[in-house]
mmCIF file of C-alpha atoms in Angstrom:
data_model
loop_
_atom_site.group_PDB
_atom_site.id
_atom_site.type_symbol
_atom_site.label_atom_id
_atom_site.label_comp_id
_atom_site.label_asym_id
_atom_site.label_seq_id
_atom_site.Cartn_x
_atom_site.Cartn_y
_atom_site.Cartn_z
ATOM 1 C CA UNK A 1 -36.986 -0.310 18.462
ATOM 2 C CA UNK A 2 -38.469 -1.767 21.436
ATOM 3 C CA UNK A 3 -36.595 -2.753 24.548
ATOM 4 C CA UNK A 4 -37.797 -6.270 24.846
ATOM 5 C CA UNK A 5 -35.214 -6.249 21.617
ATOM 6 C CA UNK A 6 -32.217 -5.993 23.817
ATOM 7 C CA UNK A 7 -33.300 -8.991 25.858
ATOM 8 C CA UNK A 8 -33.571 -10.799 22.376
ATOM 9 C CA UNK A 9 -30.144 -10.262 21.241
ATOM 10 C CA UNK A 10 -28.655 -11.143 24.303
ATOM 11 C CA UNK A 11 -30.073 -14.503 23.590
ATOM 12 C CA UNK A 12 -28.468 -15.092 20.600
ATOM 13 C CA UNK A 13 -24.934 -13.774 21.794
ATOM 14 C CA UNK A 14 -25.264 -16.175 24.205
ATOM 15 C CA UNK A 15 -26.314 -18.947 22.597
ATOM 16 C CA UNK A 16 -22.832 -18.054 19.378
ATOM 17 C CA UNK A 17 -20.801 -17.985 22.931
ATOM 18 C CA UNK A 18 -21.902 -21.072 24.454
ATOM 19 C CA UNK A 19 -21.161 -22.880 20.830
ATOM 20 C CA UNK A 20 -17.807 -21.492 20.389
ATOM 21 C CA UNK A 21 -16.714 -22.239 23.607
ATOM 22 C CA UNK A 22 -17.349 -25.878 23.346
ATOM 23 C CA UNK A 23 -13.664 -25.136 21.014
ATOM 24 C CA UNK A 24 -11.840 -23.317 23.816
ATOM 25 C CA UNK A 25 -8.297 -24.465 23.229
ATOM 26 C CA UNK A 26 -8.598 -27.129 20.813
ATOM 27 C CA UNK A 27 -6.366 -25.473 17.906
ATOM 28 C CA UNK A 28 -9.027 -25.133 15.269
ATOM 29 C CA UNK A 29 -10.134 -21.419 15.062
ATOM 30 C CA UNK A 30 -12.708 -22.469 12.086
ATOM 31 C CA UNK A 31 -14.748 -24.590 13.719
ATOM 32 C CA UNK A 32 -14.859 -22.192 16.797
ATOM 33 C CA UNK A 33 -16.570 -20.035 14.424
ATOM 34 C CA UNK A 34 -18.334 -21.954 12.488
ATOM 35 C CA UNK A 35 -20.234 -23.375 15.707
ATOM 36 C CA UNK A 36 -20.779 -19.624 16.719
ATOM 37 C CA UNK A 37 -21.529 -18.648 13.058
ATOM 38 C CA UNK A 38 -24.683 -21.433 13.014
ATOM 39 C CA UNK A 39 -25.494 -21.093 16.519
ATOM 40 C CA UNK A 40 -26.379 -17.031 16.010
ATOM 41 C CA UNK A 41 -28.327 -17.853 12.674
ATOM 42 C CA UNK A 42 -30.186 -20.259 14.395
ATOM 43 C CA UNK A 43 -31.274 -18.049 17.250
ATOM 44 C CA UNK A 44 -31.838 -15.398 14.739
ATOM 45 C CA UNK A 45 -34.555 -17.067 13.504
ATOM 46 C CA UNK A 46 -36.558 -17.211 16.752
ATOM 47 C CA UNK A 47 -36.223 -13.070 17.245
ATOM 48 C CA UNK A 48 -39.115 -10.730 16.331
ATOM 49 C CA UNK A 49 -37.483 -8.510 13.577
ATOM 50 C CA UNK A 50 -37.205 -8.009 10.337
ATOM 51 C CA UNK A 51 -33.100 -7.968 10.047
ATOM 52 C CA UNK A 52 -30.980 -7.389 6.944
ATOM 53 C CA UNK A 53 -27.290 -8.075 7.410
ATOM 54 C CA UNK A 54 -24.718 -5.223 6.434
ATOM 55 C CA UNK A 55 -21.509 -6.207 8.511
ATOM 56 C CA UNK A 56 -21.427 -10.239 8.391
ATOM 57 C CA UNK A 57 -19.843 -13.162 7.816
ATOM 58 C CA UNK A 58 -18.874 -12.107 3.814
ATOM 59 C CA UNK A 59 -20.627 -12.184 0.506
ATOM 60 C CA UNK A 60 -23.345 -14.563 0.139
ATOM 61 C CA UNK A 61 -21.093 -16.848 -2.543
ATOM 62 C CA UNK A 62 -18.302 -16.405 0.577
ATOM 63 C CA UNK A 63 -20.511 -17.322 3.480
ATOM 64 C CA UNK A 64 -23.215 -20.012 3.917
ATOM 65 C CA UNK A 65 -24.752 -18.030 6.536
ATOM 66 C CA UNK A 66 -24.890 -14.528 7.956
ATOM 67 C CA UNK A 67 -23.901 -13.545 4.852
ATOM 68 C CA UNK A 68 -24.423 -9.422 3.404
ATOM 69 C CA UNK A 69 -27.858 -9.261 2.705
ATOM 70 C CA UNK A 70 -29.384 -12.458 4.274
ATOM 71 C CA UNK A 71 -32.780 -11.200 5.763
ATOM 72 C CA UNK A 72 -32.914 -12.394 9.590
ATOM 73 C CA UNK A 73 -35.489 -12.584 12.070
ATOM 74 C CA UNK A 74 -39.171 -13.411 11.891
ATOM 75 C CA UNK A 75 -40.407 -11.368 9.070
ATOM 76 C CA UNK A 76 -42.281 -8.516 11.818
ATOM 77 C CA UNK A 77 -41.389 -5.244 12.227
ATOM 78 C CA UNK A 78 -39.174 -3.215 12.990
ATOM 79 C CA UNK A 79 -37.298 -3.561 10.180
ATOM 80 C CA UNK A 80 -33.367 -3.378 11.378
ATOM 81 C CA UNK A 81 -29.913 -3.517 9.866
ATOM 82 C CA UNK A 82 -27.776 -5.937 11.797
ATOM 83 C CA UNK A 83 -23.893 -6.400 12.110
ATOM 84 C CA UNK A 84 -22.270 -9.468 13.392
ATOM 85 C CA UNK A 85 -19.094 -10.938 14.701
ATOM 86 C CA UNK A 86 -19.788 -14.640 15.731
ATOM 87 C CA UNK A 87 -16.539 -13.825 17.393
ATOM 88 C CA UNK A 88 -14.423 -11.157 17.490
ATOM 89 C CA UNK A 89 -10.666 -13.538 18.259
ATOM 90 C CA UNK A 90 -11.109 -16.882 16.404
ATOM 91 C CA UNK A 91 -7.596 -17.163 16.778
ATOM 92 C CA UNK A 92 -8.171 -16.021 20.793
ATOM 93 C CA UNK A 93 -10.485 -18.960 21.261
ATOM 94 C CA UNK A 94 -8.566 -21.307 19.579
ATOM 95 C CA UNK A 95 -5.903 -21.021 21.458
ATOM 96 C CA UNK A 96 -7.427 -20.169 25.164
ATOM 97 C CA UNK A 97 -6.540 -17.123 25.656
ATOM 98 C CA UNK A 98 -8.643 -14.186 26.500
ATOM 99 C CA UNK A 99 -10.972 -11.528 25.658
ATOM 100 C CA UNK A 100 -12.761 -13.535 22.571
ATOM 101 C CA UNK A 101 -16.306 -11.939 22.726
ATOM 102 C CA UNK A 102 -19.445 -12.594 20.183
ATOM 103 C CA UNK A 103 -21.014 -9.171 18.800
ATOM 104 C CA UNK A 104 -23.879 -8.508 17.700
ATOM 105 C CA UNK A 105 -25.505 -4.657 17.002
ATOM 106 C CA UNK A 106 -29.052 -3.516 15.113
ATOM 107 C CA UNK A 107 -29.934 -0.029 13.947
ATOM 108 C CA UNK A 108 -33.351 0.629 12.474
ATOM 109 C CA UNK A 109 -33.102 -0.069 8.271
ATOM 110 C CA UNK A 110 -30.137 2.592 6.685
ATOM 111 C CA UNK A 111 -28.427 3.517 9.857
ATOM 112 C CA UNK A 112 -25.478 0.900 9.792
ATOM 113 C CA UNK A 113 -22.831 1.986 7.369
ATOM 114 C CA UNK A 114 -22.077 -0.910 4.939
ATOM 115 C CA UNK A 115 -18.306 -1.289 5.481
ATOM 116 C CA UNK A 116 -16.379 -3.101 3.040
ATOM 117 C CA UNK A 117 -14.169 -5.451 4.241
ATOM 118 C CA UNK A 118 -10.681 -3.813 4.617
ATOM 119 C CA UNK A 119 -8.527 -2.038 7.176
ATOM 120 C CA UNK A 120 -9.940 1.468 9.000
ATOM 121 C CA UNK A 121 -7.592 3.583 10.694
ATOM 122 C CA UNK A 122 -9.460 4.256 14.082
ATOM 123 C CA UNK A 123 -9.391 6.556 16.859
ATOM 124 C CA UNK A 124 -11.694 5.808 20.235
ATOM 125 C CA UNK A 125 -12.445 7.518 23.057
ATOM 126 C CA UNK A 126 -15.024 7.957 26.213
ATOM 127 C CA UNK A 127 -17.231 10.025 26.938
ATOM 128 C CA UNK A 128 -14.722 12.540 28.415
ATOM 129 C CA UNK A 129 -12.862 13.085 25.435
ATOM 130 C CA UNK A 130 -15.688 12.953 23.004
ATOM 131 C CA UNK A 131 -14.958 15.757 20.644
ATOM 132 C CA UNK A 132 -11.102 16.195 21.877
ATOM 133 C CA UNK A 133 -9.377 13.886 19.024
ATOM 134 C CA UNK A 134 -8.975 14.592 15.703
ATOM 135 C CA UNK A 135 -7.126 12.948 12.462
ATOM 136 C CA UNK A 136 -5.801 16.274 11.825
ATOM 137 C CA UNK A 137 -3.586 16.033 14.867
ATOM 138 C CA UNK A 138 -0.907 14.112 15.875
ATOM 139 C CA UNK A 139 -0.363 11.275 17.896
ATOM 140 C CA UNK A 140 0.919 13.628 20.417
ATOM 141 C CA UNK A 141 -1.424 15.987 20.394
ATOM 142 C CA UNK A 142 -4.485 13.634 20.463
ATOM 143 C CA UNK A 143 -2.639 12.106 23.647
ATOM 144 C CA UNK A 144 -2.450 15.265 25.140
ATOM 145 C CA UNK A 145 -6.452 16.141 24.513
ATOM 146 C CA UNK A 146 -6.732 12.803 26.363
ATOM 147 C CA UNK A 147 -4.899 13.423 29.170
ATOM 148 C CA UNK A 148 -6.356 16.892 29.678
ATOM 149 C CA UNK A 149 -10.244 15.409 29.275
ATOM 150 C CA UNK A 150 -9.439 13.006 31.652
ATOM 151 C CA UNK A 151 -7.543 14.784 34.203
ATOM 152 C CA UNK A 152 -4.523 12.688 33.769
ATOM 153 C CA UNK A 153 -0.379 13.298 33.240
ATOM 154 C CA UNK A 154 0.727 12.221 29.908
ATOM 155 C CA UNK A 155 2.848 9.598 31.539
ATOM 156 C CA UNK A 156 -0.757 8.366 33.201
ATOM 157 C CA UNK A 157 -1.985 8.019 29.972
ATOM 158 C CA UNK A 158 -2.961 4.322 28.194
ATOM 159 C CA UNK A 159 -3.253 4.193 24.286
ATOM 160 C CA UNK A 160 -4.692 0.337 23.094
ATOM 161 C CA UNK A 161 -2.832 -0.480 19.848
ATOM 162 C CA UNK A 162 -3.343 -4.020 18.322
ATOM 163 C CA UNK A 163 0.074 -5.952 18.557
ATOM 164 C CA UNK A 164 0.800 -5.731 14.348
ATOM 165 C CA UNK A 165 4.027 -4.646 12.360
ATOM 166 C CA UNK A 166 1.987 -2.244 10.827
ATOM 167 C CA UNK A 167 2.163 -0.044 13.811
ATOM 168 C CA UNK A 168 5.641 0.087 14.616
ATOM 169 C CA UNK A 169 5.897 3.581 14.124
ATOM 170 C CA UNK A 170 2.803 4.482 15.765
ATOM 171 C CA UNK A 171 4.092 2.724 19.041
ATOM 172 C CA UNK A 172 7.224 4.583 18.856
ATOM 173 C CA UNK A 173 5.481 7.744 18.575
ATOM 174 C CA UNK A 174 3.009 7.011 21.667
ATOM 175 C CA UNK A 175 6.432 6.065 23.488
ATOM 176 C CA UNK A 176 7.890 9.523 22.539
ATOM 177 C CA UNK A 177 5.283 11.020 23.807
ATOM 178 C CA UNK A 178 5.566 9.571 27.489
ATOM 179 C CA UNK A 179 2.228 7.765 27.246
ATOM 180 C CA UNK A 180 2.015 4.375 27.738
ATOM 181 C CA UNK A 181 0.931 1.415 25.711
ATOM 182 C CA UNK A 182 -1.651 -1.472 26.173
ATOM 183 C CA UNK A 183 -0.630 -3.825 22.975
ATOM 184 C CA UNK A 184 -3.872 -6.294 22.120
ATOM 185 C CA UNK A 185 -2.894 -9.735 20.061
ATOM 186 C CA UNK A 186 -6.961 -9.215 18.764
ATOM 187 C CA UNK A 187 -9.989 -7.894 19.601
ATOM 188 C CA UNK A 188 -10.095 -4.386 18.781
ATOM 189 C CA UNK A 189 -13.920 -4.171 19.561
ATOM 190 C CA UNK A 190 -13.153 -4.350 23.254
ATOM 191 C CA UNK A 191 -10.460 -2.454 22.828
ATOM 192 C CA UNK A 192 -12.487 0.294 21.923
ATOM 193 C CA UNK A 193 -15.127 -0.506 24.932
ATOM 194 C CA UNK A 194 -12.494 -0.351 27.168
ATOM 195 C CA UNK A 195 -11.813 3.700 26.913
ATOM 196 C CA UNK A 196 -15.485 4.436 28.226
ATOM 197 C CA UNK A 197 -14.947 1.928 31.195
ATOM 198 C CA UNK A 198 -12.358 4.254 33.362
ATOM 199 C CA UNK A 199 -11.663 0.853 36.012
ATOM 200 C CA UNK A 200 -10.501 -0.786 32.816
ATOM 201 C CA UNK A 201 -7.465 1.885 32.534
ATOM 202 C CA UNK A 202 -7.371 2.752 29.033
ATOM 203 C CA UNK A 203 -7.740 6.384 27.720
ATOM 204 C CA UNK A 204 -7.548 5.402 23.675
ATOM 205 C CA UNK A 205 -7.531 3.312 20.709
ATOM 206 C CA UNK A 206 -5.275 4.020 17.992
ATOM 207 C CA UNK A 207 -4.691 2.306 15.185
ATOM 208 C CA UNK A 208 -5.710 0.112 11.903
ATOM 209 C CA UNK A 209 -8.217 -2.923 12.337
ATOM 210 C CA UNK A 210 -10.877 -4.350 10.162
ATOM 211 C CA UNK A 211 -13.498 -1.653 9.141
ATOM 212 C CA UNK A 212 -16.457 -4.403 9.736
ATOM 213 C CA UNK A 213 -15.622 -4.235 13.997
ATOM 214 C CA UNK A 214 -15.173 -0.606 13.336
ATOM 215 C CA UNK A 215 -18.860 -0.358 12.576
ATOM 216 C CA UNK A 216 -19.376 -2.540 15.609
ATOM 217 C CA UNK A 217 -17.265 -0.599 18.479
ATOM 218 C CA UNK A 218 -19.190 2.602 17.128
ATOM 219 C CA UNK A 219 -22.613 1.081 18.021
ATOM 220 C CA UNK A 220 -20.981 -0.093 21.268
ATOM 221 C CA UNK A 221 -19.317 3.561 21.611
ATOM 222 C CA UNK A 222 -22.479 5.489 20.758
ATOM 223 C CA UNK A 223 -24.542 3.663 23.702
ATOM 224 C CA UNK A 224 -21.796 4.908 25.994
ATOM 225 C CA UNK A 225 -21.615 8.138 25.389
ATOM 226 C CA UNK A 226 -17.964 7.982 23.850
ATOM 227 C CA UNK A 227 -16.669 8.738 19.936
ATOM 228 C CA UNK A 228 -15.148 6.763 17.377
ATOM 229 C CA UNK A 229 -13.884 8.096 14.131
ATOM 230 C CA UNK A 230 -13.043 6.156 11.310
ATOM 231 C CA UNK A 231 -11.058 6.217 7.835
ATOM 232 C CA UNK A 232 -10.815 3.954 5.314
ATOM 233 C CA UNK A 233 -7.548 2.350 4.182
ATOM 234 C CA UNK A 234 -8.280 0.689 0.489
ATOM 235 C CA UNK A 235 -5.066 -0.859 -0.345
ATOM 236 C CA UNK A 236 -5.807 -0.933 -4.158
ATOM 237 C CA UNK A 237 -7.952 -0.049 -7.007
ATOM 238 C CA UNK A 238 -10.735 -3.059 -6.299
ATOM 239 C CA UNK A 239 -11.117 -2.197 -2.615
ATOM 240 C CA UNK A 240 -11.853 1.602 -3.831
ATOM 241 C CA UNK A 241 -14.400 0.099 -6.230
ATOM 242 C CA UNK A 242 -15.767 -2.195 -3.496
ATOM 243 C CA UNK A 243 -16.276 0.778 -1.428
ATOM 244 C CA UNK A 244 -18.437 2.831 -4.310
ATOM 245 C CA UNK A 245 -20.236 -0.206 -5.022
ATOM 246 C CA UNK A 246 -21.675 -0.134 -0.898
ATOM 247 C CA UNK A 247 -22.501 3.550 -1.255
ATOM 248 C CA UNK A 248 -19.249 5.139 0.258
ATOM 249 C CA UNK A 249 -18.531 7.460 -3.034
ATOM 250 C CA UNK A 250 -15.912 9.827 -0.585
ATOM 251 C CA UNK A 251 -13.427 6.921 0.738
ATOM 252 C CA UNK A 252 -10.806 9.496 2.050
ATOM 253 C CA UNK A 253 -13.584 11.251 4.320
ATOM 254 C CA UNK A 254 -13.030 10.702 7.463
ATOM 255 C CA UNK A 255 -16.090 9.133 9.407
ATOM 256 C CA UNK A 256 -17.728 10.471 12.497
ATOM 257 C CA UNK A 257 -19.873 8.040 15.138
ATOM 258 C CA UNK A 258 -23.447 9.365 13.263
ATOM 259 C CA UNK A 259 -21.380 8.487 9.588
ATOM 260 C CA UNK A 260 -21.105 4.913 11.359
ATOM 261 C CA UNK A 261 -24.350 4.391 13.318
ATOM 262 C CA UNK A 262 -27.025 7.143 12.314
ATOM 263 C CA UNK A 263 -29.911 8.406 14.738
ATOM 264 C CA UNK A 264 -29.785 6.976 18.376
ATOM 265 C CA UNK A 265 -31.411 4.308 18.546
ATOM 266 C CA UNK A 266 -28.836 1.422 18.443
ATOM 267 C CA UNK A 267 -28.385 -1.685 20.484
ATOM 268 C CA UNK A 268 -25.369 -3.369 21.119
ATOM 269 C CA UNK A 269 -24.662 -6.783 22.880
ATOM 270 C CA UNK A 270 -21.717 -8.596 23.771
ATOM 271 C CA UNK A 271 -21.214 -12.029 25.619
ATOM 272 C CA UNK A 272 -17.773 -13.734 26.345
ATOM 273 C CA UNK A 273 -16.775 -16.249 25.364
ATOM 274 C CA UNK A 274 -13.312 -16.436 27.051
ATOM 275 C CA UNK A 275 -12.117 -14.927 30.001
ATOM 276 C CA UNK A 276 -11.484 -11.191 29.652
ATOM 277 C CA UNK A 277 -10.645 -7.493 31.080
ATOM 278 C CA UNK A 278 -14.754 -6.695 30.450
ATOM 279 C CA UNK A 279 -16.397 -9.913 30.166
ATOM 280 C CA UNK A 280 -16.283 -12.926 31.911
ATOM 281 C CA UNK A 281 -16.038 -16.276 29.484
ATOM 282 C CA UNK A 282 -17.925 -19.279 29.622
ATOM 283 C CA UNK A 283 -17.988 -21.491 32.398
ATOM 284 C CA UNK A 284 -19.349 -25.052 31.824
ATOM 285 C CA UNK A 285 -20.096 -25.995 35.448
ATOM 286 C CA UNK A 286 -21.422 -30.042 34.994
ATOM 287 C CA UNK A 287 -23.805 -31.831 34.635
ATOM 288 C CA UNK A 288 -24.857 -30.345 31.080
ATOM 289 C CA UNK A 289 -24.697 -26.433 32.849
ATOM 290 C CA UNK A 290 -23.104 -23.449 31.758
ATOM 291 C CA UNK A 291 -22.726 -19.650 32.591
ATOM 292 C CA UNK A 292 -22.304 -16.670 30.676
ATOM 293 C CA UNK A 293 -21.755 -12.509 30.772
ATOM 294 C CA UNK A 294 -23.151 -10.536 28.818
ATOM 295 C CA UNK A 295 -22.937 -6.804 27.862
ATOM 296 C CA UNK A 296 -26.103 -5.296 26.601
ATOM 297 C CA UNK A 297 -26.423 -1.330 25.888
ATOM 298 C CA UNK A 298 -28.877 0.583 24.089
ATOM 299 C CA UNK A 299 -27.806 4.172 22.737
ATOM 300 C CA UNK A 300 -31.590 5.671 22.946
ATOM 301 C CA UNK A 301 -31.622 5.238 27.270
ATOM 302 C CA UNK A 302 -28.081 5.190 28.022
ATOM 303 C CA UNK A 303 -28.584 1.848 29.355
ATOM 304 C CA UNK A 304 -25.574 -0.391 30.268
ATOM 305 C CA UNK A 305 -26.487 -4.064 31.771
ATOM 306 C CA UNK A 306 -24.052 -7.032 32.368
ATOM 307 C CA UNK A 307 -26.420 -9.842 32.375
ATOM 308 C CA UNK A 308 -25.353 -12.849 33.992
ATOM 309 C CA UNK A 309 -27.271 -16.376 32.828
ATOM 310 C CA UNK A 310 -27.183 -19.789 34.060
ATOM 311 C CA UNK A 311 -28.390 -22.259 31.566
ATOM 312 C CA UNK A 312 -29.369 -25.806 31.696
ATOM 313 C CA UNK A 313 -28.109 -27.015 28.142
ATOM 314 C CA UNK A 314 -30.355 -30.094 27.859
ATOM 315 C CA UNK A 315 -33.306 -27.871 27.643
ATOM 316 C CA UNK A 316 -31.610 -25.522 25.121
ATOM 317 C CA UNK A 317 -33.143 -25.622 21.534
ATOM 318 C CA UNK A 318 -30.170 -27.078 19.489
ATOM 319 C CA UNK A 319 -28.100 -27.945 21.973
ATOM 320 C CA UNK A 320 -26.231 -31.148 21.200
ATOM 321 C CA UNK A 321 -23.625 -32.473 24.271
#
């Protein structure tokens, strides 16, 4: 994939960020994404790819856009998968609070696993723990491989754990351990970005969130240099089938980052649209002006940019004040 690519994505993060902020606050967490939803397809159409979506919005009779299998782009090559979260915290944005991002990331064609949508038990690092965690061991012991790649005490140690009942007993063990704990109300994409940013403070991820944004921290995780591994959770019979039905015949394997984003030639890019730990949100500044962040990565360079973008909205295409 070329690099002018990256530049093109960033454009349509923006543009899903700069939508769904227009709902900062306002108690409806649909239409936040349903203006970042159409925003993204829109600017889709203006980018010089040939895009099939594999992590989106649903099933095409679920989703009237960015649905699994809607072709994106202008028809040209390279021919790319794409996964999308028009934003990762619709409840986040809804309510004001922070870290609500929107995600995008493109592989070249077959190098995006097709996740169903369900829970995957995760485990992220950085770079200096790549290859130090394991599902075979236990909380504990993962901890400890952390603290050791890192040079830290155990008690110095930070584990990021979405804020669910689910995980009671994983908190406790983390706790027992003499790590501490960074508990997330959403948004375990960033989560998972923030273990291979050391100023951010957090040495892990642990814990069960929706396989789709697992797919999505990978790409984000395999431009840094870190690991995530992955394992599917089907909770009955139809999920299992769902799975078989995208190609995953093995659900109990466990999945490495090249199960999750094959070759190295990924790009991730992610532009906030609230105020958070990474990303800065949108600012509308008057008189029809706005700012935005932006992380954009691409695994094959190493790359990591934080574009910043002023833009005058009455000269935006499908902008309506």
């Amino acid at each position: 994939m070329e690099r002018e690519l990256a530049m093109e994505i960033v454009r349509v993060t923006e543009f899903a960020a700069l939508k769904s902020a227009t709902w900062m606050g306002r108690g409806d967490k649909m239409a936040a994404d349903g203006a970042a939803t159409e925003a993204m397809r829109k600017m889709f159409d203006t980018v010089s790819m040939d895009g099939t979506v594999v992590i989106g919005e649903g099933e095409m009779d679920e989703a009237p856009m960015l649905y699994i299998g809607e072709r994106l782009g202008t028809g040209v090559q390279p021919a790319v998968d794409v996964a999308v979260d028009p934003v990762e915290g619709t409840d986040t944005v809804a309510a004001g609070q922070a870290n609500s991002m929107a995600v995008v990331a493109i592989a070249p064609s077959g190098c995006l696993l097709h996740a169903p949508d369900m829970y995957m038990d995760k485990i992220a690092v950085g770079r200096n723990a790549k290859g130090r965690v394991s599902f075979r061991k236990s909380v504990r012991e993962n901890l400890m491989a952390v603290a050791q790649a890192n040079g830290k005490d155990i008690k110095d140690v930070v584990a990021v754990i979405l804020d669910r009942d689910r995980h009671t007993r994983l908190i406790e063990e983390v706790r027992e351990s003499g790590a501490r704990i960074k508990l997330i109300p959403n948004g375990d994409v960033a989560g998972a970005l923030y273990t291979a940013f050391p100023d951010k403070g957090v040495d892990i991820l642990l814990g069960s969130g929706g396989a789709p944004e697992g797919v999505l921290a990978a790409c984000a995780l395999k431009c840094l240099g870190g690991e995530l591994l992955g394992r599917l959770l089907p909770e009955n019979e139809e999920q299992r089938r769902r799975c078989e039905e995208m190609g995953i015949t093995d659900v109990d394997h466990v999945l490495e980052l090249d199960d999750l984003v094959r070759g190295d030639d990924a790009i991730f890019s992610a532009t906030g649209i609230t105020d958070g730990e990474l990303l800065d949100g949108v600012r509308f500044l008057g008189n029809n002006r706005a700012r935005t962040q932006t992380l954009v990565m691409r695994a094959k360079t190493g790359t990591v940019r934080f574009v910043e973008a002023f833009h005058n909205l009455n000269l935006k295409m499908g902008w309506e004040s």
